[in-house]
Short mmCIF file of C-alpha atoms in Angstrom, two decimals:
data_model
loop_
_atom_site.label_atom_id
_atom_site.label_comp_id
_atom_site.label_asym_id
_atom_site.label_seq_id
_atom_site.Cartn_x
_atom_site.Cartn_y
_atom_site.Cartn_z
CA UNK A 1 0.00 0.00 0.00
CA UNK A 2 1.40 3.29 -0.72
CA UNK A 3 2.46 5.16 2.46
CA UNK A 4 3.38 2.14 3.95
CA UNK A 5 0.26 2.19 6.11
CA UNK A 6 -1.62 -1.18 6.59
CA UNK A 7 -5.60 -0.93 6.01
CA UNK A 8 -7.98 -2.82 8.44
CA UNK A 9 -10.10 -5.45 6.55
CA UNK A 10 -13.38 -4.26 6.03
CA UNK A 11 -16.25 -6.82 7.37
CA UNK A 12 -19.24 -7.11 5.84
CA UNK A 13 -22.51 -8.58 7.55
CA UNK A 14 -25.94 -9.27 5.66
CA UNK A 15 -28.28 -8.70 7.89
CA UNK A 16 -30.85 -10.84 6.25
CA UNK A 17 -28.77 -13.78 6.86
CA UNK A 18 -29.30 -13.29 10.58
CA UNK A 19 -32.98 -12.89 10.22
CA UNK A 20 -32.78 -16.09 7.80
CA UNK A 21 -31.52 -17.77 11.25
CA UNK A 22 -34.25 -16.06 13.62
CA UNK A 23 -36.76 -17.92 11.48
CA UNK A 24 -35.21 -21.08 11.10
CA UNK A 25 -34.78 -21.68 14.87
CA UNK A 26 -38.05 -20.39 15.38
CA UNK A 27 -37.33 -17.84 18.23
CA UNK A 28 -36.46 -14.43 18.98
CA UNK A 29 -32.44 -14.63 18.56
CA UNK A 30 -30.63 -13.72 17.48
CA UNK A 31 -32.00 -10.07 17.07
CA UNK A 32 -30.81 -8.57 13.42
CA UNK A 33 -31.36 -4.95 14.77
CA UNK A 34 -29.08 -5.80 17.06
CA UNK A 35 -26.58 -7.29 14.84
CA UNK A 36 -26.88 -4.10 12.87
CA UNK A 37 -25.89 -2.01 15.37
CA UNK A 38 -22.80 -4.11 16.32
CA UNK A 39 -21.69 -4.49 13.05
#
């Protein structure tokens, strides 16, 4: 990288994947506003 400065890997969450889980377990976690927010 130019500058010599190392860049932090950028995460990426999909939300709907965590509501895809919610409903599959058939309960109320875990919460995807919640996961928003952390993320």
């Amino acid at each position: 990288m130019p500058g010599g400065g190392a860049r932090a890997p950028r995460l990426y969450v999909n939300v709907d994947h965590i509501a895809t889980v919610r409903q599959a377990r058939r309960t109320d976690e875990p919460d995807p506003a919640e996961a928003a927010r952390l993320a």
